[in-house]
């Protein structure tokens, strides 16, 4: 027990020696010392989520504002691949994930809580110079039988296969290139994404990418909480509460107005309210 | 035409030829301790390969003491077009030493340290993960574990970052590599041999958020590390990567025919790429070469503009231009009184202990180490021998190679454009043997 009084000295000596060793190696960066708080893993999906976007995109702003309104700090880690986000959600049992094409099984879904945070207007699009007469769309996927569909990685493509549609997977940028070069016949994406991607990458093709259907489909986007995470269920409730607060205060509409035209904002909020309060 | 007009035209023609000839000066091999007779073996070797249609043609340049003693063009550059001394080649991975020199210039200027984490300049490289494969029968196929430390600039220069090439699934197939590359594929990462329609920053920022193959410093894995350095140069210098290389390396070294994208007026000087079965069947490559994860687009070399600037693969150059770059390294950082790097920095780049116990075996064999952007011969007991311990060199995918022998004060450049990759290793090595055996002092 006598040695105990030397313990602080030994500890100090140990620390000095270890820092001397570290001094010759890579430096410790502040980022290495920050433990992410309430980390949500999100799939890069511009213009909704992306490291290059102002405030990392519309959906990131919505989630952060909602959680801040209930006094919860959060970190969104944006990854370029849905497969990695799925890995963190199901294998690492992280708090939550966000992304449309994570391809979860029925069994997976049992351990997850889906909190809708926004809606997107989606449509099927084709390249007009390649299909001048358009498509005879009557509202069923089987109307597109025999054509090729550019699908997202991890997208559930079973309905397309059943309808006799050929599948060509890829990233959206690559799919748009294939659409323009007539390697695939149609793709699906939110209208906002179409406008953003064409503005950024294919400005000369803006008039040539045409919607197959006249009416776009409203698709909810979720933050998916993990019931197996100790804070999963609580944080899911808190996010829903926070969304209600930001919608009520007008903050939610303010965020949407940065990205959307005015008449779409109220429609989206109404539809989101319907989802949150069935 | 009057006599005076003929005189003026003759003078003009003479001035054109003189200007062209002034680009390089040839010396008699004997004046720099090389044997003309022995260099004829090199002529015979290449002529035989061209006659047997193993390669379409080549340009070889050998210099000693900074003087060009052998400069020979052989065969065809393209259909109906003979190879010329100033034919332009896709030097692909011979871009990497140029990028590495650019990084070391910023290092000398105090803009960065080799021990700096890449995340200091490119935040996407923060908190990286490494793929760990789980034992067969485990519920999980793999886990993503935190990297033991940050990837540093030194790791990128020495290919110890854990970043791969997608094509490496064909070279060294293994489940972990396949897993890492599957993330690359999903994220739209390419090796850059076909020029993607995006900026280098776009791609590097996605790559930084993908898992590594190995913990930094724990494996020598040839890959996209130098492409990351290209973007890092943009971040640190505030200049576009090609502008930096153009103004800081190509212009001072008078590398007039080295470009990331070829100017229109030089299009006719690009050599075609030729597919060889090394049995006498030689065909001009007209379409992308796709083999598993390897994607090569030799015709991208004819693009006169584009977004992508690969630090690992994009440069087009000539034998003479690359000789000037190599001679600068041989001279420990200077050429024609223009100093790009200090002697100490070139010594650091060519030190043999950067990769510790690993060997740089991809293009060479055991006994070859990797410095900062260059492979260096460490012993003379293995299969690939370039003439001396301390020789440093690198090569390119379409069969190009350069070699610098500091002890013999000699530079050897061998350029051809032959696919597929791998079959030409024997010819490369024979060229090196012929070059070294011409030493006669």
CSV table of C-alpha atoms in Angstrom, one decimal, chain A residues 17-244:
chain,number,residue,atom,x,y,z
A,17,UNK,CA,6.4,9.1,-22.0
A,18,UNK,CA,3.3,8.4,-24.1
A,19,UNK,CA,3.1,11.9,-25.3
A,20,UNK,CA,6.7,11.8,-26.2
A,21,UNK,CA,6.0,8.8,-28.3
A,22,UNK,CA,2.9,10.4,-29.9
A,23,UNK,CA,4.9,13.5,-30.7
A,24,UNK,CA,6.6,11.6,-33.5
A,25,UNK,CA,3.4,10.2,-34.9
A,26,UNK,CA,0.2,11.7,-36.3
A,27,UNK,CA,-1.2,14.6,-34.3
A,28,UNK,CA,-4.4,14.3,-32.3
A,29,UNK,CA,-7.0,16.4,-34.1
A,30,UNK,CA,-10.0,18.0,-32.4
A,31,UNK,CA,-12.3,15.9,-34.5
A,32,UNK,CA,-10.8,12.7,-32.9
A,33,UNK,CA,-11.8,14.0,-29.4
A,34,UNK,CA,-15.4,14.9,-30.2
A,35,UNK,CA,-17.9,12.2,-29.4
A,36,UNK,CA,-20.9,12.7,-31.7
A,37,UNK,CA,-24.1,13.4,-29.7
A,38,UNK,CA,-27.3,11.6,-30.8
A,39,UNK,CA,-25.7,10.5,-34.0
A,40,UNK,CA,-28.0,9.9,-37.0
A,41,UNK,CA,-26.5,8.3,-40.1
A,42,UNK,CA,-27.9,9.6,-43.3
A,43,UNK,CA,-27.5,8.7,-47.0
A,44,UNK,CA,-26.2,11.4,-49.2
A,45,UNK,CA,-29.2,12.4,-51.3
A,46,UNK,CA,-28.8,15.9,-52.8
A,47,UNK,CA,-30.5,18.3,-52.5
A,48,UNK,CA,-32.1,16.9,-49.3
A,49,UNK,CA,-29.0,15.7,-47.6
A,50,UNK,CA,-25.4,16.4,-48.6
A,51,UNK,CA,-22.1,17.6,-47.1
A,52,UNK,CA,-21.7,20.1,-49.8
A,53,UNK,CA,-25.1,21.8,-49.3
A,54,UNK,CA,-25.9,24.8,-47.3
A,55,UNK,CA,-26.6,23.5,-43.7
A,56,UNK,CA,-26.2,20.0,-45.2
A,57,UNK,CA,-29.6,20.1,-47.0
A,58,UNK,CA,-33.3,20.5,-46.3
A,59,UNK,CA,-33.9,17.3,-44.4
A,60,UNK,CA,-30.9,17.9,-42.1
A,61,UNK,CA,-32.2,21.3,-41.3
A,62,UNK,CA,-35.6,19.9,-40.5
A,63,UNK,CA,-34.3,17.2,-38.2
A,64,UNK,CA,-31.8,19.5,-36.4
A,65,UNK,CA,-34.4,22.2,-35.9
A,66,UNK,CA,-37.0,19.8,-34.6
A,67,UNK,CA,-34.6,18.2,-32.1
A,68,UNK,CA,-33.2,21.6,-31.0
A,69,UNK,CA,-36.8,22.7,-30.3
A,70,UNK,CA,-37.0,19.9,-27.7
A,71,UNK,CA,-33.5,20.8,-26.4
A,72,UNK,CA,-31.7,17.8,-27.9
A,73,UNK,CA,-28.4,18.2,-29.7
A,74,UNK,CA,-27.8,15.9,-32.7
A,75,UNK,CA,-25.1,15.0,-35.2
A,76,UNK,CA,-25.9,13.9,-38.7
A,77,UNK,CA,-23.2,11.7,-40.3
A,78,UNK,CA,-23.7,11.7,-44.0
A,79,UNK,CA,-22.4,8.7,-45.9
A,80,UNK,CA,-22.3,8.2,-49.7
A,81,UNK,CA,-23.6,4.6,-49.7
A,82,UNK,CA,-27.0,3.3,-48.4
A,83,UNK,CA,-25.3,0.0,-47.6
A,84,UNK,CA,-23.2,1.6,-45.0
A,85,UNK,CA,-26.1,3.4,-43.4
A,86,UNK,CA,-28.0,0.1,-43.3
A,87,UNK,CA,-25.0,-1.5,-41.7
A,88,UNK,CA,-24.9,1.1,-38.9
A,89,UNK,CA,-28.6,0.8,-38.3
A,90,UNK,CA,-29.0,-3.0,-38.2
A,91,UNK,CA,-25.5,-4.2,-37.3
A,92,UNK,CA,-24.1,-1.5,-35.1
A,93,UNK,CA,-27.6,-0.8,-33.7
A,94,UNK,CA,-27.1,3.0,-33.8
A,95,UNK,CA,-29.7,5.4,-32.7
A,96,UNK,CA,-31.2,6.3,-36.1
A,97,UNK,CA,-30.8,6.5,-39.8
A,98,UNK,CA,-32.2,8.6,-42.7
A,99,UNK,CA,-32.4,7.6,-46.3
A,100,UNK,CA,-35.0,6.4,-48.8
A,101,UNK,CA,-33.5,3.4,-50.3
A,102,UNK,CA,-32.1,1.4,-47.4
A,103,UNK,CA,-34.1,-1.7,-48.4
A,104,UNK,CA,-35.3,-3.1,-45.0
A,105,UNK,CA,-37.0,-6.5,-44.6
A,106,UNK,CA,-40.2,-7.0,-42.7
A,107,UNK,CA,-38.2,-8.5,-39.9
A,108,UNK,CA,-35.9,-5.5,-39.8
A,109,UNK,CA,-38.8,-3.1,-39.7
A,110,UNK,CA,-40.1,-4.7,-36.5
A,111,UNK,CA,-37.2,-3.3,-34.5
A,112,UNK,CA,-37.5,0.1,-36.1
A,113,UNK,CA,-39.6,3.2,-35.6
A,114,UNK,CA,-40.4,5.4,-38.6
A,115,UNK,CA,-40.9,9.1,-38.0
A,116,UNK,CA,-41.9,11.0,-41.1
A,117,UNK,CA,-40.1,14.3,-41.4
A,118,UNK,CA,-41.1,15.5,-44.9
A,119,UNK,CA,-42.7,14.5,-48.2
A,120,UNK,CA,-41.2,14.5,-51.6
A,121,UNK,CA,-43.0,14.6,-55.0
A,122,UNK,CA,-41.6,11.8,-57.1
A,123,UNK,CA,-42.1,10.9,-60.7
A,124,UNK,CA,-40.8,8.6,-63.4
A,125,UNK,CA,-38.7,10.4,-66.0
A,126,UNK,CA,-37.5,9.6,-69.5
A,127,UNK,CA,-35.3,11.2,-72.1
A,128,UNK,CA,-37.5,12.8,-74.7
A,129,UNK,CA,-35.1,12.6,-77.7
A,130,UNK,CA,-34.9,8.8,-77.2
A,131,UNK,CA,-38.6,8.3,-76.8
A,132,UNK,CA,-40.3,11.0,-78.8
A,133,UNK,CA,-43.8,9.5,-78.5
A,134,UNK,CA,-43.4,9.1,-74.7
A,135,UNK,CA,-44.8,6.1,-72.8
A,136,UNK,CA,-48.3,4.7,-72.7
A,137,UNK,CA,-48.5,5.0,-68.9
A,138,UNK,CA,-51.9,4.0,-67.5
A,139,UNK,CA,-50.9,4.0,-63.9
A,140,UNK,CA,-49.4,0.5,-63.6
A,141,UNK,CA,-45.8,-0.6,-63.7
A,142,UNK,CA,-46.8,-3.3,-66.1
A,143,UNK,CA,-47.4,-0.5,-68.6
A,144,UNK,CA,-43.6,-0.2,-68.8
A,145,UNK,CA,-43.0,-3.9,-69.3
A,146,UNK,CA,-40.0,-4.5,-71.6
A,147,UNK,CA,-38.3,-1.2,-70.8
A,148,UNK,CA,-35.3,-0.8,-68.6
A,149,UNK,CA,-35.4,1.0,-65.3
A,150,UNK,CA,-32.4,2.7,-63.7
A,151,UNK,CA,-32.7,1.7,-60.0
A,152,UNK,CA,-30.9,2.9,-56.9
A,153,UNK,CA,-28.4,0.8,-55.0
A,154,UNK,CA,-30.4,-1.0,-52.2
A,155,UNK,CA,-33.7,-0.1,-53.8
A,156,UNK,CA,-36.4,-2.8,-53.6
A,157,UNK,CA,-36.8,-3.7,-57.3
A,158,UNK,CA,-39.1,-6.7,-56.9
A,159,UNK,CA,-42.2,-4.8,-58.2
A,160,UNK,CA,-40.3,-3.8,-61.3
A,161,UNK,CA,-39.1,-7.3,-62.0
A,162,UNK,CA,-42.6,-8.7,-61.5
A,163,UNK,CA,-43.8,-6.2,-64.1
A,164,UNK,CA,-41.3,-7.4,-66.6
A,165,UNK,CA,-39.0,-4.4,-66.4
A,166,UNK,CA,-35.3,-4.8,-66.8
A,167,UNK,CA,-33.2,-3.4,-63.9
A,168,UNK,CA,-30.0,-1.4,-64.3
A,169,UNK,CA,-28.7,-0.3,-60.8
A,170,UNK,CA,-26.5,2.7,-60.3
A,171,UNK,CA,-26.0,6.1,-58.6
A,172,UNK,CA,-28.3,8.9,-59.7
A,173,UNK,CA,-25.6,10.8,-61.6
A,174,UNK,CA,-24.6,7.6,-63.5
A,175,UNK,CA,-28.3,6.8,-64.1
A,176,UNK,CA,-28.9,10.2,-65.6
A,177,UNK,CA,-26.0,9.8,-67.9
A,178,UNK,CA,-27.3,6.4,-69.0
A,179,UNK,CA,-30.8,7.9,-69.5
A,180,UNK,CA,-29.3,10.6,-71.8
A,181,UNK,CA,-27.2,8.1,-73.7
A,182,UNK,CA,-30.3,5.9,-74.2
A,183,UNK,CA,-28.8,3.0,-72.2
A,184,UNK,CA,-31.8,2.9,-69.9
A,185,UNK,CA,-35.4,4.0,-70.6
A,186,UNK,CA,-36.6,5.6,-67.4
A,187,UNK,CA,-35.7,6.4,-63.8
A,188,UNK,CA,-37.5,7.6,-60.7
A,189,UNK,CA,-36.6,10.6,-58.6
A,190,UNK,CA,-38.1,13.5,-56.7
A,191,UNK,CA,-38.9,16.5,-58.8
A,192,UNK,CA,-36.7,18.7,-56.6
A,193,UNK,CA,-33.8,16.2,-57.2
A,194,UNK,CA,-34.4,16.3,-60.9
A,195,UNK,CA,-34.2,20.1,-61.0
A,196,UNK,CA,-31.1,20.2,-58.8
A,197,UNK,CA,-29.2,17.5,-60.6
A,198,UNK,CA,-29.9,18.9,-64.1
A,199,UNK,CA,-29.0,22.4,-63.0
A,200,UNK,CA,-25.7,21.2,-61.6
A,201,UNK,CA,-24.6,18.5,-63.9
A,202,UNK,CA,-26.7,18.5,-67.1
A,203,UNK,CA,-27.9,22.0,-67.7
A,204,UNK,CA,-28.3,21.5,-71.5
A,205,UNK,CA,-30.6,18.6,-71.0
A,206,UNK,CA,-33.1,20.3,-68.7
A,207,UNK,CA,-35.9,20.4,-71.4
A,208,UNK,CA,-35.2,16.9,-72.5
A,209,UNK,CA,-35.9,15.0,-69.2
A,210,UNK,CA,-39.7,14.6,-69.1
A,211,UNK,CA,-42.0,13.1,-66.5
A,212,UNK,CA,-43.8,9.9,-67.7
A,213,UNK,CA,-46.8,10.5,-65.4
A,214,UNK,CA,-48.7,13.8,-65.2
A,215,UNK,CA,-49.4,13.4,-61.5
A,216,UNK,CA,-46.4,13.0,-59.2
A,217,UNK,CA,-46.6,10.7,-56.2
A,218,UNK,CA,-46.1,12.0,-52.7
A,219,UNK,CA,-43.6,9.9,-50.9
A,220,UNK,CA,-42.8,10.4,-47.1
A,221,UNK,CA,-39.2,10.5,-46.0
A,222,UNK,CA,-38.5,9.1,-42.6
A,223,UNK,CA,-35.9,9.2,-39.8
A,224,UNK,CA,-35.7,5.6,-38.7
A,225,UNK,CA,-35.1,5.0,-35.0
A,226,UNK,CA,-33.7,1.8,-33.6
A,227,UNK,CA,-35.8,0.2,-30.8
A,228,UNK,CA,-32.6,-1.7,-29.8
A,229,UNK,CA,-30.8,1.5,-29.0
A,230,UNK,CA,-31.4,2.6,-25.4
A,231,UNK,CA,-32.5,6.1,-26.5
A,232,UNK,CA,-34.2,5.0,-29.8
A,233,UNK,CA,-37.8,5.1,-28.6
A,234,UNK,CA,-37.5,8.2,-26.5
A,235,UNK,CA,-35.7,10.1,-29.3
A,236,UNK,CA,-38.3,9.0,-31.8
A,237,UNK,CA,-41.0,10.6,-29.7
A,238,UNK,CA,-38.9,13.7,-29.1
A,239,UNK,CA,-38.4,14.1,-32.9
A,240,UNK,CA,-42.1,13.9,-33.5
A,241,UNK,CA,-42.8,16.4,-30.7
A,242,UNK,CA,-40.1,18.7,-32.1
A,243,UNK,CA,-41.6,18.5,-35.6
A,244,UNK,CA,-45.0,19.5,-34.3
